[in-house]
Tab-separated table of C-alpha atoms and ligand atoms in Angstrom:
chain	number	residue	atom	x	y	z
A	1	UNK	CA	112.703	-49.615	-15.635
A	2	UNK	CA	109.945	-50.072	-18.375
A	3	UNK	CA	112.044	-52.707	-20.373
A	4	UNK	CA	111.153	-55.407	-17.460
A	5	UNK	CA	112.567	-55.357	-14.541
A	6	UNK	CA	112.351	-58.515	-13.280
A	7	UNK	CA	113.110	-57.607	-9.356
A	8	UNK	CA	110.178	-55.102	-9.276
A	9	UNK	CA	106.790	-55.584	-8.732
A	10	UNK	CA	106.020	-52.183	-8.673
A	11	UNK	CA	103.114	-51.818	-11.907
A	12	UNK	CA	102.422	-49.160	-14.230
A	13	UNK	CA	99.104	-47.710	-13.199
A	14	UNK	CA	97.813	-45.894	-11.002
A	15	UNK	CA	100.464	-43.178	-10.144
A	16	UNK	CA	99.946	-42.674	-6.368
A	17	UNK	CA	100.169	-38.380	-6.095
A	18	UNK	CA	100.046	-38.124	-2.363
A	19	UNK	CA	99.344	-34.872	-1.947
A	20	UNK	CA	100.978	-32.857	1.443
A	21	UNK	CA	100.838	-28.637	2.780
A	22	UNK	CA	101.243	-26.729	5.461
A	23	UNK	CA	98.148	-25.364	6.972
A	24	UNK	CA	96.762	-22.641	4.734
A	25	UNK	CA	98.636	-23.605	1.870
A	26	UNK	CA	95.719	-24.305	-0.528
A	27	UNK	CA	95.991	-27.921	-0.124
A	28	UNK	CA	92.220	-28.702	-0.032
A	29	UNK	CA	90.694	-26.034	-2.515
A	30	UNK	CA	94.260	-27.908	-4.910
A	31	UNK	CA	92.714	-31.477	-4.622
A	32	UNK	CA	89.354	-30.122	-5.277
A	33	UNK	CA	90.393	-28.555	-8.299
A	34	UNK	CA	93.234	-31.522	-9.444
A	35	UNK	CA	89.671	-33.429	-9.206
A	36	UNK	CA	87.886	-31.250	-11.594
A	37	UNK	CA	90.382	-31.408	-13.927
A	38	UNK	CA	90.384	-34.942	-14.341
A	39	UNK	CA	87.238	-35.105	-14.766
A	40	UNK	CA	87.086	-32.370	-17.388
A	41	UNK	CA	89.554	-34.544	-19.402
A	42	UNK	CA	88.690	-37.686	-18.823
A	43	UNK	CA	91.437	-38.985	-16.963
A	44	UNK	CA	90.457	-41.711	-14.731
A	45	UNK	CA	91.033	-41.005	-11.276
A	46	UNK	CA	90.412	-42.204	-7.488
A	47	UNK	CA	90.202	-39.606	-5.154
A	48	UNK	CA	91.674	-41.280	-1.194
A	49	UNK	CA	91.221	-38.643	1.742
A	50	UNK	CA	93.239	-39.546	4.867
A	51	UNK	CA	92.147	-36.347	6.950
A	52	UNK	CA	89.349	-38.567	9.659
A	53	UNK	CA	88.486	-34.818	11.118
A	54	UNK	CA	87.653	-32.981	7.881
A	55	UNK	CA	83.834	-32.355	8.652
A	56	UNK	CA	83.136	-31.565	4.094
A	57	UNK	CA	85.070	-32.247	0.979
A	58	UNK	CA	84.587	-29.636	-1.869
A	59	UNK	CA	85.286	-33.269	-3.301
A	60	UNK	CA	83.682	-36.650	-3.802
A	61	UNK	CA	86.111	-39.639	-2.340
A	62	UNK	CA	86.322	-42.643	-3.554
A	63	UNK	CA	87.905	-43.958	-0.268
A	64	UNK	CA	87.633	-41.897	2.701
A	65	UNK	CA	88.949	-42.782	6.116
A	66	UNK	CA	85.939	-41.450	7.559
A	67	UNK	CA	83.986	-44.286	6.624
A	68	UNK	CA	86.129	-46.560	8.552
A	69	UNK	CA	87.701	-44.470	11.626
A	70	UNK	CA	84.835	-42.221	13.732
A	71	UNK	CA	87.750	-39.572	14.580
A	72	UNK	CA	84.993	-38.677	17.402
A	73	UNK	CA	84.748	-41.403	18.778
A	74	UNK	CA	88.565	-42.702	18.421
A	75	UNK	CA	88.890	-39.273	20.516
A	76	UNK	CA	86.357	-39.999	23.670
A	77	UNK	CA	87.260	-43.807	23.561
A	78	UNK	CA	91.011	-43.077	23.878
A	79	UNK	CA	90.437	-39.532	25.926
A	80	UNK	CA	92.522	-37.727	23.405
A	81	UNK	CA	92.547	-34.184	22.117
A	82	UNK	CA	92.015	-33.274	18.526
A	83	UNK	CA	95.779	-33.962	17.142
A	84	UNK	CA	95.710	-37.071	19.357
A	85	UNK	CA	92.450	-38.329	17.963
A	86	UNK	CA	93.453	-37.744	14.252
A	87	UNK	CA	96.779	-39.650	14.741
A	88	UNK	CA	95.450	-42.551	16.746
A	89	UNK	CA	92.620	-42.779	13.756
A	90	UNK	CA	95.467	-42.724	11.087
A	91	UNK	CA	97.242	-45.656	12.856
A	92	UNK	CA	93.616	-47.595	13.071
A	93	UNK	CA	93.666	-46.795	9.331
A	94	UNK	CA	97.420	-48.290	8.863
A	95	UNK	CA	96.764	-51.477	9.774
A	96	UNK	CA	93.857	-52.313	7.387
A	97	UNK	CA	96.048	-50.325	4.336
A	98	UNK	CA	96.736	-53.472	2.903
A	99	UNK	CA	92.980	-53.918	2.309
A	100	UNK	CA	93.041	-50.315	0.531
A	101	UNK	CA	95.983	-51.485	-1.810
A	102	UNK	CA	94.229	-54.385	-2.806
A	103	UNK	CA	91.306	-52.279	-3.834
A	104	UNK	CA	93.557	-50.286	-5.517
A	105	UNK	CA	95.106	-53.374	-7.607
A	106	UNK	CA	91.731	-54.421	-8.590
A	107	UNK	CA	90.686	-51.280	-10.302
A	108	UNK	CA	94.431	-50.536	-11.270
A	109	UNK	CA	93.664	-51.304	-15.194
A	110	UNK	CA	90.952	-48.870	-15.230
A	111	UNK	CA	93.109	-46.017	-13.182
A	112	UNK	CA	95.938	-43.469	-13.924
A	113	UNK	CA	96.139	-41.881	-11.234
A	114	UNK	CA	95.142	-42.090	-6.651
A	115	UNK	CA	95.123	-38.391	-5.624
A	116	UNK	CA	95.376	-38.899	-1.870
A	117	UNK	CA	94.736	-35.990	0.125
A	118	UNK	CA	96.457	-35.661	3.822
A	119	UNK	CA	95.479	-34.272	7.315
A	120	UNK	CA	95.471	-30.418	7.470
A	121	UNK	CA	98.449	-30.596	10.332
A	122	UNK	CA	101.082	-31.645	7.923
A	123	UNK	CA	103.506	-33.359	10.401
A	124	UNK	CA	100.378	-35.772	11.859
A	125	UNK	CA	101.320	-37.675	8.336
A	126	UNK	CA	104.847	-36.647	7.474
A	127	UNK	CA	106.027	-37.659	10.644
A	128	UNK	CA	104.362	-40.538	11.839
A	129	UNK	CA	104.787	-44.159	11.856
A	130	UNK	CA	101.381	-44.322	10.374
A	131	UNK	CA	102.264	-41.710	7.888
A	132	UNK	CA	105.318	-43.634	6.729
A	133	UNK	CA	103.413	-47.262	6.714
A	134	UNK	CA	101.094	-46.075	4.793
A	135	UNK	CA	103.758	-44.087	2.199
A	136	UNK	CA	105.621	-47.208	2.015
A	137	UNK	CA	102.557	-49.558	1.099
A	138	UNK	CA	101.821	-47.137	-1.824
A	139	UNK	CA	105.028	-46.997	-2.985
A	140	UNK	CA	105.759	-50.698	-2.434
A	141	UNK	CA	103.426	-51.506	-5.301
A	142	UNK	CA	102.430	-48.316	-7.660
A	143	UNK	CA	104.791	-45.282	-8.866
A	144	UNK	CA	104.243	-42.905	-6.071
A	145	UNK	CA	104.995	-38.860	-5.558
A	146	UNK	CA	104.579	-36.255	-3.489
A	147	UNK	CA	102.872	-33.204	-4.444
A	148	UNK	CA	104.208	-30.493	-1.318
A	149	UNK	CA	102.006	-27.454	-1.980
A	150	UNK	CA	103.648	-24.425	-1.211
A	151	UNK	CA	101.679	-21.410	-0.579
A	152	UNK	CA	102.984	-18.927	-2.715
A	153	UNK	CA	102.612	-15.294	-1.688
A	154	UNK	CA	103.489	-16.109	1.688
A	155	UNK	CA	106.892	-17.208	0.748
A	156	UNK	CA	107.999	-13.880	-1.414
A	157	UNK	CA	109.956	-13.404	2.730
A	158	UNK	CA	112.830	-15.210	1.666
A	159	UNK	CA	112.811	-15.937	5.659
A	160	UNK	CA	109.898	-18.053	4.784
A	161	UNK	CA	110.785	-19.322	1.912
A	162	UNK	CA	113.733	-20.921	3.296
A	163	UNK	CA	111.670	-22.282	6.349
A	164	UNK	CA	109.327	-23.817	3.440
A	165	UNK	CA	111.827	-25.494	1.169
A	166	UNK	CA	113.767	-26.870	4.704
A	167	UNK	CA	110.642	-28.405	5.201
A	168	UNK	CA	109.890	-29.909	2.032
A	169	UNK	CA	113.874	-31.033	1.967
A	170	UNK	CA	113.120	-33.273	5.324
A	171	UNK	CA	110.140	-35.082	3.412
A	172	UNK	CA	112.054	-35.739	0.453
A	173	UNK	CA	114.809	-37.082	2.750
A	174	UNK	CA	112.328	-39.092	4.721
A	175	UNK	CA	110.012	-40.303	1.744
A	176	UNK	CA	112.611	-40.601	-0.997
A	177	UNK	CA	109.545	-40.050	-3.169
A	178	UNK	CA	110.447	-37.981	-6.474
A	179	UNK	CA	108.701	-34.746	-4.946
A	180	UNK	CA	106.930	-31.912	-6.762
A	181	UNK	CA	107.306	-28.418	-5.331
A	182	UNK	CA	103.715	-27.009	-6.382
A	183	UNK	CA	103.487	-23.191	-5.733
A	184	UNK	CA	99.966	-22.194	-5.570
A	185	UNK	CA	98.140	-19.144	-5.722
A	186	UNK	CA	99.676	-17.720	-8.923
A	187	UNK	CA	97.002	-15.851	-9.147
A	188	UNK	CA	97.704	-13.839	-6.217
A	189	UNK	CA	101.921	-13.869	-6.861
A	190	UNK	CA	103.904	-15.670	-9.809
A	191	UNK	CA	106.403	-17.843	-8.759
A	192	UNK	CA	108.648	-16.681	-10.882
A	193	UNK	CA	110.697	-15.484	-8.168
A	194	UNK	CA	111.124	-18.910	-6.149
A	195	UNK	CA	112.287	-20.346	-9.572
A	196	UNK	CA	114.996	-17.474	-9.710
A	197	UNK	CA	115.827	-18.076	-6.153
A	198	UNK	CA	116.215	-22.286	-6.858
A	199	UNK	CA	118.158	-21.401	-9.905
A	200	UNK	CA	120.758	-18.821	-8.697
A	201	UNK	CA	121.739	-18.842	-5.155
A	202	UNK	CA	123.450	-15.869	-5.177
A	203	UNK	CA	120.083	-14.266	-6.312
A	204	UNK	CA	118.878	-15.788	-3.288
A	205	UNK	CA	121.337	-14.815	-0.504
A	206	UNK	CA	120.934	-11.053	-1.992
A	207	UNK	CA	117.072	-11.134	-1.427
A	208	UNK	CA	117.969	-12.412	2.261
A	209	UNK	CA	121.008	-10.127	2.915
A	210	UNK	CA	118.418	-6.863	2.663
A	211	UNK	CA	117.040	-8.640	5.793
A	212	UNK	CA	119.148	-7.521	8.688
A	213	UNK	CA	117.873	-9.656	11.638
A	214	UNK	CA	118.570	-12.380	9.489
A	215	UNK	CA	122.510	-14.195	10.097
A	216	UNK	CA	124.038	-14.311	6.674
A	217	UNK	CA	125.932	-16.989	7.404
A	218	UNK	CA	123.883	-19.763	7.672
A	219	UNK	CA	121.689	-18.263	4.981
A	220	UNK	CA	124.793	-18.783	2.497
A	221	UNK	CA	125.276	-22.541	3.959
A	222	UNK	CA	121.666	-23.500	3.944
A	223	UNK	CA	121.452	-22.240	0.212
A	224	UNK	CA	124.289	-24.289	-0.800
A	225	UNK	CA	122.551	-27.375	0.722
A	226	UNK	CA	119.318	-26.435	-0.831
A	227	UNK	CA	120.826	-26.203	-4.879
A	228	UNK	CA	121.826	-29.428	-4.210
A	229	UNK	CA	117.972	-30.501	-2.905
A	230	UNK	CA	116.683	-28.274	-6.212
A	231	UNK	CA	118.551	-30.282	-8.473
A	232	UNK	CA	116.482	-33.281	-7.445
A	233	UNK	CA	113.252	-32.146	-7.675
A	234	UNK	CA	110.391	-30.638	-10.141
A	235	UNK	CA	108.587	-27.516	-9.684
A	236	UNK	CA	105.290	-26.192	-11.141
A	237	UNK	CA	102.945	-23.140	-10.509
A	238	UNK	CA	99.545	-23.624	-10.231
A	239	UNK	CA	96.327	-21.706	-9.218
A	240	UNK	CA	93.635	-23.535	-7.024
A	241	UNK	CA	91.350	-20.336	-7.829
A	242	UNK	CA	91.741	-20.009	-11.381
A	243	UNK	CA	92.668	-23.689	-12.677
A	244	UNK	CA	96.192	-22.316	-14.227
A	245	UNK	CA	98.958	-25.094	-14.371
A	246	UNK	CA	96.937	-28.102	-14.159
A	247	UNK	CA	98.534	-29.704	-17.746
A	248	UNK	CA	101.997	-28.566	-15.825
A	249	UNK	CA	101.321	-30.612	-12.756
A	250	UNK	CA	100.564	-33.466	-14.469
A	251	UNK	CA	102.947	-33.613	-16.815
A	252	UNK	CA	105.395	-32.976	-13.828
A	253	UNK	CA	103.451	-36.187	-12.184
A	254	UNK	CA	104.184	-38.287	-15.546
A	255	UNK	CA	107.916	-37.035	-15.457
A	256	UNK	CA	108.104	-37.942	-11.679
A	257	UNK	CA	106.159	-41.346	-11.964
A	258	UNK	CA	109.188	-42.230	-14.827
A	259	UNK	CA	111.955	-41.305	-12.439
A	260	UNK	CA	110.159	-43.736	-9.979
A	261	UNK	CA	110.382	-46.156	-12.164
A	262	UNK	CA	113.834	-45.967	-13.050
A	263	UNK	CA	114.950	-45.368	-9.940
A	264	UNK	CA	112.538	-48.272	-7.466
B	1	GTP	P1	93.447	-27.993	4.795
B	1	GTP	O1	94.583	-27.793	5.741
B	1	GTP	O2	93.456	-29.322	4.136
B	1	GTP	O3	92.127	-27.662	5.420
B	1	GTP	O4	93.606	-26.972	3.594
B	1	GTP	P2	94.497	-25.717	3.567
B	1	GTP	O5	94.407	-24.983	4.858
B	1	GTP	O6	95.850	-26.094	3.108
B	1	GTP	O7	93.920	-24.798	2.476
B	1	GTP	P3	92.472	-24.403	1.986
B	1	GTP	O8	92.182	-25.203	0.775
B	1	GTP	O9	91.507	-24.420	3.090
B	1	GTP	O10	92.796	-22.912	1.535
B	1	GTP	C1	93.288	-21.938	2.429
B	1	GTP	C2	92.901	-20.557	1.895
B	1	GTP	O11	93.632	-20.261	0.698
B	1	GTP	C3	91.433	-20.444	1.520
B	1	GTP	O12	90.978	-19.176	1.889
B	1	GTP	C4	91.427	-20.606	0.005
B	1	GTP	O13	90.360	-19.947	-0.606
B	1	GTP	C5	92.737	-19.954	-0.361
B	1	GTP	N1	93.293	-20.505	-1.621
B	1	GTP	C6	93.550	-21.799	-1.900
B	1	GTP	N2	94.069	-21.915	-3.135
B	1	GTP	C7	94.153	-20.677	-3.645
B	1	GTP	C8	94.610	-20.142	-4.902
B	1	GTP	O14	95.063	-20.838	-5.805
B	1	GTP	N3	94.530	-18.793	-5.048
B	1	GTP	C9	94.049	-17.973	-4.078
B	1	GTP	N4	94.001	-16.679	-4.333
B	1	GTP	N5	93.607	-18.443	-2.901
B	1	GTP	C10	93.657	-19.770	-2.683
């Protein structure tokens, strides 16, 4: 806690805002914009990217795996195919993180927050020893959370929806990371409805129940499993396009970084 805990090591600054999506979510075009918006009010920020096969960043990074692991070349050396190549380069990565932490702690006075974005195939990090290394030496020594962008629109099927918040269930379970559910593309859809939906289950299993294919049952379990997963976890709407919900997300990252602390 912030009255001295003498067992932790874990200091103030940076927040670590790992940053994770499924394919199409936004994720990029969000980190490009959480960038600008730093930068438009001054917070001081390092920007980490941990995708090796990204060919351009709308973004400048600060450290970039790219400079260190030729995904290319990790691919031909290794005969590997593209998911095999960006894994094997993430694992290269892992075992010089501790050199990336300690250039982390030497800036860490001068830093409030490491936006790290992740490869475009979510489970490559969410589900790989790498992936979880790497996590863990982050959260070993700064406040970390996960931003999961959820595309927004695309999860008004409450088929989808359910898919999506399963999803971001299994990372809080496997990170125990304070975890921010970050709808984007409010522009397109509000996400007023998901809130609803998180708030009232009932509301939920109606939406679901006009979908016949769709076995009720389980529906009605897996919603009572998910208010419990709600209850432990922010959410915010946000627009990559127009900028809306930036103060929100990072007030949601200042809440999140204080449960960290009280909680690590
Ligand atoms: P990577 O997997 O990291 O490549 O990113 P991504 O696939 O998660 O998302 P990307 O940033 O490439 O965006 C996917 C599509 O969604 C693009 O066509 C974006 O223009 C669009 N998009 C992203 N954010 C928003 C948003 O806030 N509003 C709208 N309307 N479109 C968005």
């Amino acid at each position: 806690s912030s009255s001295g805990n003498e067992l932790s090591n874990i200091r103030r600054k940076p927040v670590i805002i790992i940053v994770v999506g499924m394919a199409g979510s936004g994720k990029t075009t969000l980190m490009h914009r959480l960038v600008c918006h730093t930068h438009m009010k001054n917070i001081r920020g390092y920007v980490m990217n941990l995708d090796p096969a990204v060919m351009t960043l709308p973004y400048a990074a600060n450290i970039d795996i790219r400079d260190t692991v030729k995904y290319k070349e990790v691919m031909k050396q290794f005969n590997l195919g593209p998911n095999g190549g960006i894994l094997t380069s993430l694992n290269l990565f892992a075992t010089k993180f501790d050199e990336v932490i300690s250039v982390i702690e030497r800036r860490a006075d001068q830093l409030d927050y490491v936006l790290v974005d992740t490869p475009g195939q979510i489970e490559i990090f969410t589900w790989s020893a790498s992936g979880a290394i790497i996590t863990e030496a982050f959260a070993s020594t700064f406040p970390t959370v996960v931003a999961y962008v959820v595309d927004t629109p695309r999860s008004e099927d409450p088929t989808t929806f359910m898919s999506n918040m399963l999803y971001a269930c299994s990372i809080l379970y496997k990170t125990r990371l304070p975890l921010i559910l970050t709808f984007n593309k409010v522009d397109v859809a509000a996400h007023q409805f998901a809130l609803e939906w998180m708030e009232d289950f009932e509301a939920f299993q109606a939406a679901a129940s006009s979908d016949h294919s769709y076995t009720s049952t389980l529906t009605q379990s897996l919603s009572l499993v998910l208010d419990e997963f709600y209850n432990n976890l922010k959410s915010v709407g946000v627009s990559a396009v127009s900028g809306a919900g930036m103060e929100a997300f990072f007030k949601a990252v200042e809440a999140s970084a204080e449960e960290y602390m009280e909680t690590y």
